[in-house]
Every structure is written in C-alpha cells, then in structure tokens.
Tab-separated table of C-alpha atoms in Angstrom:
chain	number	residue	atom	x	y	z
A	884	MET	CA	35.208	-19.235	79.116
A	885	LYS	CA	36.123	-20.328	75.580
A	886	ALA	CA	38.746	-22.991	74.916
A	887	LEU	CA	40.025	-25.281	72.155
A	888	VAL	CA	38.671	-28.740	72.988
A	889	PHE	CA	39.872	-32.047	71.543
A	890	GLN	CA	36.772	-33.915	70.320
A	891	GLY	CA	38.475	-37.087	69.138
A	892	THR	CA	40.802	-38.034	66.304
A	893	GLY	CA	40.733	-35.326	63.650
A	894	GLU	CA	38.325	-33.040	65.498
A	895	VAL	CA	38.785	-29.915	67.648
A	896	ALA	CA	36.385	-27.103	68.500
A	897	TRP	CA	36.572	-23.629	70.054
A	898	GLU	CA	33.691	-23.760	72.538
A	899	GLU	CA	32.494	-22.806	75.985
A	900	VAL	CA	33.848	-24.766	78.944
A	901	SER	CA	33.866	-24.236	82.686
A	902	ASP	CA	36.240	-21.658	84.114
A	903	PRO	CA	39.271	-23.184	85.843
A	904	LYS	CA	39.397	-22.963	89.627
A	905	VAL	CA	42.144	-23.306	92.211
A	906	GLU	CA	42.117	-26.999	93.144
A	907	ASP	CA	45.303	-27.122	95.182
A	908	ALA	CA	47.128	-24.604	97.340
A	909	ALA	CA	50.061	-24.678	94.864
A	910	ASP	CA	47.897	-23.690	91.851
A	911	ALA	CA	47.761	-20.426	89.944
A	912	ILE	CA	45.025	-19.292	87.584
A	913	VAL	CA	46.503	-17.433	84.607
A	914	ARG	CA	44.668	-15.309	82.055
A	915	VAL	CA	46.096	-16.295	78.688
A	916	ASP	CA	47.444	-13.292	76.779
A	917	ALA	CA	49.524	-15.120	74.159
A	918	VAL	CA	49.472	-18.770	73.199
A	919	THR	CA	50.900	-20.870	70.414
A	920	LEU	CA	50.383	-24.175	68.651
A	921	CYS	CA	52.870	-27.029	68.754
A	922	GLY	CA	53.580	-29.913	66.448
A	923	THR	CA	52.694	-32.130	69.400
A	924	ASP	CA	49.178	-30.669	69.298
A	925	LEU	CA	48.909	-31.840	65.689
A	926	HIS	CA	50.088	-35.300	66.762
A	927	ILE	CA	47.331	-35.331	69.411
A	928	VAL	CA	44.665	-34.373	66.873
A	929	LYS	CA	45.942	-37.129	64.545
A	930	GLY	CA	45.502	-39.664	67.354
A	931	ASP	CA	49.210	-40.247	67.979
A	932	VAL	CA	48.939	-39.522	71.743
A	933	PRO	CA	46.180	-41.845	72.981
A	934	GLU	CA	46.472	-40.658	76.607
A	935	VAL	CA	44.707	-37.433	75.579
A	936	GLU	CA	40.998	-38.034	76.036
A	937	PRO	CA	38.139	-36.347	74.145
A	938	GLY	CA	36.983	-33.282	76.059
A	939	ARG	CA	40.513	-32.180	76.949
A	940	VAL	CA	41.486	-28.527	76.460
A	941	LEU	CA	44.686	-28.613	74.413
A	942	GLY	CA	47.857	-26.522	74.628
A	943	HIS	CA	50.952	-26.396	76.818
A	944	GLU	CA	52.615	-23.055	75.953
A	945	ALA	CA	51.465	-19.598	77.023
A	946	VAL	CA	52.248	-16.136	78.322
A	947	GLY	CA	49.677	-14.618	80.602
A	948	THR	CA	48.751	-12.672	83.692
A	949	VAL	CA	48.217	-14.286	87.093
A	950	VAL	CA	44.669	-13.618	88.342
A	951	GLU	CA	44.495	-15.934	91.373
A	952	THR	CA	46.833	-18.117	93.413
A	953	GLY	CA	46.517	-20.836	96.010
A	954	GLY	CA	47.626	-20.242	99.556
A	955	ASP	CA	51.006	-21.949	99.167
A	956	VAL	CA	52.190	-19.960	96.115
A	957	ARG	CA	55.053	-17.631	97.031
A	958	THR	CA	56.902	-16.599	93.854
A	959	VAL	CA	54.076	-14.920	91.892
A	960	ARG	CA	50.943	-12.995	92.766
A	961	PRO	CA	47.890	-11.638	90.944
A	962	GLY	CA	48.875	-9.084	88.324
A	963	ASP	CA	52.240	-10.666	87.516
A	964	ARG	CA	53.030	-11.322	83.856
A	965	VAL	CA	54.401	-14.841	83.484
A	966	LEU	CA	55.619	-17.502	81.093
A	967	VAL	CA	53.730	-20.770	81.547
A	968	SER	CA	56.151	-23.669	81.085
A	969	CYS	CA	55.126	-26.727	79.071
A	970	ILE	CA	56.388	-28.830	81.992
A	971	SER	CA	55.023	-28.706	85.539
A	972	SER	CA	57.268	-29.666	88.448
A	973	CYS	CA	56.286	-30.831	91.911
A	974	GLY	CA	59.828	-30.061	93.093
A	975	ARG	CA	59.850	-32.909	95.607
A	976	CYS	CA	60.068	-36.254	93.806
A	977	ALA	CA	63.342	-38.021	92.986
A	978	PHE	CA	63.327	-36.828	89.371
A	979	CYS	CA	62.586	-33.194	90.243
A	980	ARG	CA	65.453	-33.249	92.734
A	981	GLU	CA	67.677	-34.187	89.781
A	982	ARG	CA	66.144	-31.318	87.737
A	983	ARG	CA	64.578	-33.900	85.424
A	984	TYR	CA	61.218	-32.186	85.646
A	985	GLY	CA	59.830	-33.861	82.534
A	986	GLN	CA	59.859	-37.171	84.431
A	987	CYS	CA	58.141	-35.749	87.549
A	988	ARG	CA	56.328	-38.442	89.543
A	989	GLY	CA	54.603	-36.060	91.933
A	990	GLY	CA	51.780	-35.001	89.629
A	991	GLY	CA	53.816	-32.890	87.218
A	992	GLY	CA	55.718	-33.522	84.005
A	993	TRP	CA	53.893	-32.874	80.743
A	994	VAL	CA	50.368	-32.545	82.075
A	995	LEU	CA	48.994	-29.347	80.487
A	996	GLY	CA	46.942	-30.208	77.409
A	997	HIS	CA	47.794	-33.843	77.980
A	998	LEU	CA	46.460	-35.135	81.294
A	999	ILE	CA	44.801	-31.902	82.504
A	1000	ASP	CA	43.266	-28.963	80.645
A	1001	GLY	CA	45.797	-26.812	78.845
A	1002	THR	CA	46.609	-23.320	77.684
A	1003	GLN	CA	44.644	-22.902	74.449
A	1004	ALA	CA	41.936	-21.134	76.363
A	1005	GLU	CA	41.067	-17.793	77.893
A	1006	TYR	CA	42.250	-18.994	81.325
A	1007	VAL	CA	44.350	-21.930	82.539
A	1008	ARG	CA	45.018	-23.575	85.885
A	1009	VAL	CA	48.747	-24.121	86.343
A	1010	PRO	CA	49.740	-26.662	89.030
A	1011	PHE	CA	52.910	-26.223	91.112
A	1012	ALA	CA	52.999	-22.561	90.126
A	1013	ASP	CA	56.153	-21.685	92.064
A	1014	LEU	CA	58.217	-23.945	89.782
A	1015	SER	CA	56.035	-23.990	86.661
A	1016	VAL	CA	55.670	-20.314	85.762
A	1017	HIS	CA	58.419	-17.746	85.241
A	1018	PRO	CA	57.964	-14.006	85.893
A	1019	LEU	CA	58.666	-12.035	82.730
A	1020	PRO	CA	60.585	-8.766	82.464
A	1021	ASN	CA	59.079	-6.061	80.257
A	1022	THR	CA	62.133	-6.287	77.996
A	1023	VAL	CA	60.713	-9.529	76.574
A	1024	ASP	CA	57.880	-9.361	74.048
A	1025	SER	CA	55.057	-11.818	74.718
A	1026	PHE	CA	55.283	-13.454	71.291
A	1027	ASP	CA	59.027	-13.961	71.807
A	1028	ALA	CA	58.555	-15.219	75.362
A	1029	VAL	CA	56.000	-17.851	74.363
A	1030	LEU	CA	58.715	-19.532	72.276
A	1031	LEU	CA	60.522	-20.306	75.543
A	1032	ALA	CA	57.614	-22.339	76.907
A	1033	ASP	CA	58.537	-25.357	74.799
A	1034	ILE	CA	60.383	-25.107	71.489
A	1035	PHE	CA	63.613	-23.484	72.649
A	1036	PRO	CA	64.183	-25.577	75.794
A	1037	THR	CA	63.137	-28.715	73.898
A	1038	ALA	CA	65.502	-28.059	70.999
A	1039	TYR	CA	68.342	-27.079	73.312
A	1040	GLU	CA	68.002	-29.854	75.909
A	1041	VAL	CA	66.746	-32.811	73.853
A	1042	GLY	CA	68.626	-31.901	70.682
A	1043	VAL	CA	71.770	-29.876	71.354
A	1044	LEU	CA	72.672	-31.043	74.866
A	1045	ASN	CA	71.666	-34.691	74.373
A	1046	GLY	CA	73.452	-34.667	71.017
A	1047	ARG	CA	76.572	-33.221	72.677
A	1048	VAL	CA	77.231	-30.650	69.989
A	1049	ARG	CA	80.837	-29.446	70.155
A	1050	PRO	CA	82.904	-26.809	68.331
A	1051	GLY	CA	83.778	-27.929	64.822
A	1052	ASP	CA	81.092	-30.633	64.615
A	1053	THR	CA	79.068	-31.395	61.523
A	1054	VAL	CA	75.467	-31.199	62.692
A	1055	VAL	CA	72.439	-32.364	60.710
A	1056	VAL	CA	68.930	-31.286	61.705
A	1057	VAL	CA	66.198	-33.292	59.976
A	1058	GLY	CA	63.023	-31.232	60.069
A	1059	SER	CA	63.017	-27.436	59.825
A	1060	GLY	CA	59.798	-26.747	61.674
A	1061	PRO	CA	59.816	-24.653	64.862
A	1062	ILE	CA	61.759	-27.240	66.882
A	1063	GLY	CA	64.282	-27.858	64.129
A	1064	LEU	CA	64.867	-24.135	63.648
A	1065	ALA	CA	65.295	-23.635	67.387
A	1066	ALA	CA	67.790	-26.526	67.332
A	1067	ILE	CA	69.767	-24.737	64.614
A	1068	ILE	CA	69.770	-21.483	66.592
A	1069	THR	CA	70.894	-23.101	69.842
A	1070	ALA	CA	73.424	-25.392	68.146
A	1071	CYS	CA	75.108	-22.206	66.862
A	1072	LEU	CA	75.905	-21.342	70.494
A	1073	TYR	CA	78.526	-24.136	70.371
A	1074	SER	CA	80.273	-23.064	67.127
A	1075	PRO	CA	79.798	-26.239	65.065
A	1076	GLY	CA	81.818	-26.518	61.875
A	1077	ARG	CA	78.697	-26.741	59.717
A	1078	ILE	CA	74.963	-27.234	60.100
A	1079	ILE	CA	72.928	-29.058	57.452
A	1080	ALA	CA	69.119	-28.716	57.466
A	1081	VAL	CA	66.740	-31.184	55.822
A	1082	ASP	CA	63.049	-30.598	55.156
A	1083	LEU	CA	60.340	-31.044	52.553
A	1084	ALA	CA	59.370	-27.360	52.337
A	1085	ASP	CA	61.543	-24.803	50.553
A	1086	SER	CA	60.139	-22.008	52.756
A	1087	ARG	CA	61.348	-23.740	55.900
A	1088	LEU	CA	64.753	-24.430	54.406
A	1089	ALA	CA	65.029	-20.737	53.556
A	1090	ALA	CA	64.303	-19.974	57.225
A	1091	ALA	CA	66.952	-22.532	58.229
A	1092	ARG	CA	69.569	-20.771	56.090
A	1093	ARG	CA	68.592	-17.405	57.549
A	1094	LEU	CA	68.955	-18.729	61.107
A	1095	GLY	CA	72.325	-20.444	60.750
A	1096	ALA	CA	72.243	-23.506	58.467
A	1097	ASP	CA	75.217	-23.682	56.108
A	1098	ALA	CA	73.660	-26.189	53.693
A	1099	THR	CA	70.127	-27.439	53.069
A	1100	ALA	CA	68.481	-30.266	51.184
A	1101	THR	CA	64.995	-31.529	50.507
A	1102	ALA	CA	64.302	-35.237	50.737
A	1103	ALA	CA	64.308	-35.383	46.935
A	1104	GLU	CA	67.766	-33.818	46.736
A	1105	GLY	CA	69.513	-36.701	48.478
A	1106	PRO	CA	70.454	-35.406	51.930
A	1107	GLU	CA	72.322	-38.606	52.789
A	1108	GLN	CA	74.625	-38.157	49.801
A	1109	LEU	CA	75.081	-34.471	50.665
A	1110	VAL	CA	76.193	-35.374	54.193
A	1111	ALA	CA	78.557	-38.025	52.816
A	1112	ASP	CA	80.044	-35.563	50.319
A	1113	LEU	CA	80.579	-32.859	52.961
A	1114	THR	CA	82.224	-35.246	55.439
A	1115	ASP	CA	84.406	-37.274	53.033
A	1116	GLY	CA	82.095	-40.233	53.551
A	1117	LEU	CA	82.461	-40.241	57.342
A	1118	GLY	CA	79.004	-39.031	58.346
A	1119	ALA	CA	77.779	-36.325	60.707
A	1120	ASP	CA	78.945	-35.958	64.295
A	1121	VAL	CA	75.437	-35.132	65.510
A	1122	VAL	CA	72.114	-35.826	63.798
A	1123	MET	CA	68.863	-34.517	65.286
A	1124	GLU	CA	65.478	-35.944	64.344
A	1125	ALA	CA	62.829	-33.204	64.605
A	1126	VAL	CA	59.936	-34.673	62.622
A	1127	GLY	CA	58.622	-37.790	64.334
A	1128	VAL	CA	58.070	-40.300	61.527
A	1129	PRO	CA	59.825	-43.637	60.940
A	1130	GLU	CA	61.409	-42.608	57.640
A	1131	THR	CA	63.215	-39.577	59.069
A	1132	PHE	CA	64.400	-41.438	62.158
A	1133	GLU	CA	65.875	-44.204	60.032
A	1134	MET	CA	67.467	-41.597	57.752
A	1135	CYS	CA	69.153	-40.041	60.782
A	1136	THR	CA	70.715	-43.343	61.808
A	1137	ARG	CA	72.156	-43.731	58.308
A	1138	MET	CA	73.752	-40.257	58.320
A	1139	VAL	CA	75.604	-40.455	61.646
A	1140	ARG	CA	79.313	-41.242	61.744
A	1141	PRO	CA	80.882	-43.988	63.876
A	1142	GLY	CA	81.077	-42.649	67.402
A	1143	GLY	CA	78.456	-40.000	66.660
A	1144	HIS	CA	75.171	-39.057	68.315
A	1145	VAL	CA	71.576	-39.330	67.111
A	1146	ALA	CA	69.289	-37.130	69.222
A	1147	ASN	CA	65.629	-37.897	68.682
A	1148	ILE	CA	63.412	-34.889	69.415
A	1149	GLY	CA	60.348	-35.738	67.321
A	1150	VAL	CA	57.110	-37.140	68.749
A	1151	HIS	CA	56.557	-40.566	67.200
A	1152	GLY	CA	53.122	-42.081	66.764
A	1153	LYS	CA	54.282	-45.190	64.902
A	1154	PRO	CA	57.080	-47.738	65.425
A	1155	ALA	CA	60.399	-47.010	63.751
A	1156	ALA	CA	62.912	-49.687	62.844
A	1157	LEU	CA	66.174	-49.645	64.788
A	1158	HIS	CA	68.702	-51.297	62.504
A	1159	LEU	CA	71.053	-52.720	65.095
A	1160	GLU	CA	72.472	-55.039	62.442
A	1161	ASP	CA	74.148	-51.898	61.037
A	1162	LEU	CA	74.532	-49.792	64.170
A	1163	TRP	CA	75.904	-52.239	66.739
A	1164	ILE	CA	79.451	-51.914	65.449
A	1165	LYS	CA	79.483	-48.121	65.003
A	1166	ASP	CA	79.612	-46.947	68.657
A	1167	VAL	CA	76.594	-44.714	68.008
A	1168	THR	CA	74.825	-43.032	70.917
A	1169	LEU	CA	71.052	-42.732	70.476
A	1170	THR	CA	69.108	-40.498	72.855
A	1171	THR	CA	65.431	-39.786	73.331
A	1172	GLY	CA	63.839	-37.377	75.728
A	1173	LEU	CA	61.025	-35.221	76.975
A	1174	VAL	CA	62.136	-31.686	77.761
A	1175	ASP	CA	62.810	-30.865	81.420
A	1176	THR	CA	62.753	-27.055	80.939
A	1177	SER	CA	65.659	-26.758	83.375
A	1178	SER	CA	67.276	-24.429	80.806
A	1179	THR	CA	64.318	-22.023	80.633
A	1180	PRO	CA	65.696	-19.441	83.117
A	1181	MET	CA	68.975	-19.273	81.182
A	1182	LEU	CA	67.207	-18.967	77.830
A	1183	LEU	CA	64.958	-16.284	79.288
A	1184	ARG	CA	67.994	-14.293	80.436
A	1185	MET	CA	69.496	-14.575	76.959
A	1186	THR	CA	66.252	-13.397	75.369
A	1187	ALA	CA	65.976	-10.442	77.748
A	1188	ALA	CA	69.546	-9.472	76.835
A	1189	GLY	CA	68.838	-9.721	73.103
A	1190	ARG	CA	71.187	-12.706	72.709
A	1191	LEU	CA	68.704	-15.305	71.433
A	1192	PRO	CA	67.445	-14.629	67.896
A	1193	THR	CA	63.711	-15.293	67.873
A	1194	ALA	CA	62.620	-12.833	65.182
A	1195	GLY	CA	60.836	-14.453	62.264
A	1196	LEU	CA	59.829	-17.689	63.954
A	1197	VAL	CA	56.271	-16.444	64.519
A	1198	THR	CA	54.985	-16.126	60.963
A	1199	HIS	CA	51.225	-15.959	61.599
A	1200	ARG	CA	49.276	-14.164	64.332
A	1201	PHE	CA	45.618	-14.545	65.171
A	1202	ALA	CA	43.145	-13.378	67.770
A	1203	LEU	CA	42.529	-15.978	70.466
A	1204	GLY	CA	39.070	-16.716	69.098
A	1205	GLN	CA	40.534	-17.703	65.717
A	1206	MET	CA	41.937	-20.933	67.146
A	1207	GLU	CA	40.366	-23.262	64.576
A	1208	GLU	CA	41.668	-21.123	61.684
A	1209	ALA	CA	45.126	-21.096	63.277
A	1210	TYR	CA	45.117	-24.906	63.496
A	1211	ASP	CA	44.230	-25.139	59.813
A	1212	VAL	CA	47.050	-22.785	58.797
A	1213	PHE	CA	49.592	-24.577	61.008
A	1214	ALA	CA	48.555	-28.043	59.819
A	1215	ARG	CA	49.086	-26.968	56.194
A	1216	ALA	CA	52.503	-25.422	56.794
A	1217	ALA	CA	53.909	-26.601	53.470
A	1218	GLU	CA	51.203	-24.597	51.682
A	1219	THR	CA	50.877	-21.636	54.047
A	1220	GLY	CA	54.544	-21.127	54.903
A	1221	ALA	CA	53.708	-21.231	58.609
A	1222	ILE	CA	56.576	-21.770	61.021
A	1223	LYS	CA	55.155	-20.805	64.400
A	1224	VAL	CA	51.563	-19.650	64.826
A	1225	ALA	CA	50.698	-17.403	67.775
A	1226	LEU	CA	47.387	-16.155	69.088
A	1227	GLY	CA	46.278	-13.496	71.522
A	1228	SER	CA	46.372	-9.787	72.237
A	1229	PRO	CA	49.053	-9.276	74.872
A	1230	GLN	CA	48.952	-5.922	76.613
A	1231	HIS	CA	52.215	-4.709	78.092
A	1232	THR	CA	54.773	-2.033	77.404
A	1233	ALA	CA	57.921	-3.569	75.972
A	1234	VAL	CA	61.159	-2.009	77.217
A	1235	GLN	CA	64.317	-2.519	75.183
A	1236	ALA	CA	67.269	-3.931	77.067
A	1237	ALA	CA	70.389	-1.800	77.167
A	1238	GLY	CA	72.691	-2.814	74.344
A	1239	ALA	CA	70.066	-4.952	72.610
A	1240	ALA	CA	69.710	-4.572	68.876
C-alpha cells in the first residue's frame, strides 16, 4: 500500500510500505476513506516529538471501513464504517478504568502515528478496536466525522473542561487553528460572557468570529491590553493556549485573572518559562493534558443530531495520494488560508437527521 512516511526532521514521503496485518486478537484493519492532518503532525516533522522514529507512518485521525478483525473483536465487523480515534485504549489498566485513556499503560494511549504506524495511509491497523473505533451512522458525513477523531475531543476535554468554563466567563483562546476554533465552538456550549480569539492570521480570526468569538486580536494589536480593557483590568477567567510555543504560553499566564484557569492544549517542543514569581500569589490553576477521547461518543451524538457546528473547518480537500501537497498547504496556513485539510474519497450515502438544519 501507499502511506505517508516520516523520513527524519523536515522530510516526509508518500511511498510504498507493507500492508498492515492483524497482530493481536483485539486488532482491526481499517481501509482509510477520509483522513486529516494535525498540527501535531507538523510538530513531528519539525522534530519536536523525538519519540517518532524515521520510517514511521504518520497520522492519528481517520474515518474508514473495517476490512478485517481479530478473533476477540466484538463491537465491529468487516464492512462497518467507523471513526478511528486518535487514542487507543486497552480498557484494563488503572488509567483506562478511570476513563483516562490518553494515559493508558496497557499498550494504548497516543500510539497511532507516534509509536506504531498511523492513519495517513491506504490501510491502518487499529489496536484495541472495541474501544478505539466508533461505528458511524449515515447521518454523519465522513469529513465532519474525522474532526471528532482528535480536534473536537481535544479542544473540549483539554481546553474547555480542564479550563472549567462557566456561564458568564471571559474566555481567551490563543491560537485560532483547528484546535482553537474547536475550543471556541465547544466553549459556547457553556454560555460564556465573551470569547476573545488571538492569532497571527486574519483569515483564522475571521473564522473565529464566524464560529463564536466576540472579539479578536492579532499579536501586533495588543491582545493583553484588549483583555485588560474588556475586564476592567481583572484578566480573563479562562485562557487556553492552542499554539505550542513559549511566547504564547507566557502570554496566557499574563492574561489570566487571580483565581483563573490557564488550560494548555498546545504541543510544546521547547521549554517555556513559568513565572512563579508573578503567579504564586494569584491562585491560578494551570492544567496540561493529552486528550482521553472519553467525550467522543457524546460529541458524535451531537454531530449526528446537527448540534455541533463543523461546517467550514475543512477548507481544503485532496485525494489520498496528494498527501505531500496537503502537508505543504497545511504548513503554510497563513498564506493558504488552510484551517483543516482533509484527504480521501469517502463513499457512503449521507442521510440527514430529522430536525437537522
């Protein structure tokens, strides 16, 4: 088969690799019908995730069709259309029993495109299939469903839930890429008083306004002063970091109010300063996290019911074989206007849910 292979820092290639095979009775082999690129993939290519070795097939998000299962798989069978989660769960270890699947110690966690071959390929082996794939109803379009593999559960769990967004809060989201936009959408579920989006690209800030942000600012426009002005100098109740660079993390800690929450979502490849000399007295809660995807079934139900606005997040579509071109477009998002890039040719008949717009 063909797959997108990490060759080393700065290098990827769409090339022939061996077909995946069932290696464990809990495995499923899935034909990839729709796949997407993640900011984490760009971090890997930049060398920010050293655990990823050259020769690894990248990708951890996909929608596909089951073609083969191991003998222990009970919840899906060949022919089923499924969402492949970015997190695999053994279901047995102490963390999985707490529904903290991202911290799985039984061979799961974030393994696809990280420690084992991933989804940016024609076929993928998914371990622990009973807990790591989700059957999809025909009411959900494949390019909408693939957004639930990572960005929506990540934004919701690591950003909104960890940040403890509440009605009336002032929420700041630094970074208006796919994760930041999904954080804005899911923060709106809690009726915050205002949402402020910060980014470098005007096109992404326009998307943020369309999806629920009440105010926006580029780095050059002084977002810290904007937050101060809108909160009478108090600071934001919740600040989410959705970029993954030291400068934005440190900016977030300066914009939070005493007693507020900073929820770090971004993948960091370099150390960031934690200014405890300023923060120790402010009762600030700082959270980090890898998504658990425990919210995926709920988000999938909302999508099937037409309650989760996903339209417009996928801005560029490619055939699966155009993987290298898709990476180039996604990596130059400020120039190309890319938000989420999707690839594939999914084949299913979409059925509109009753009452859905």
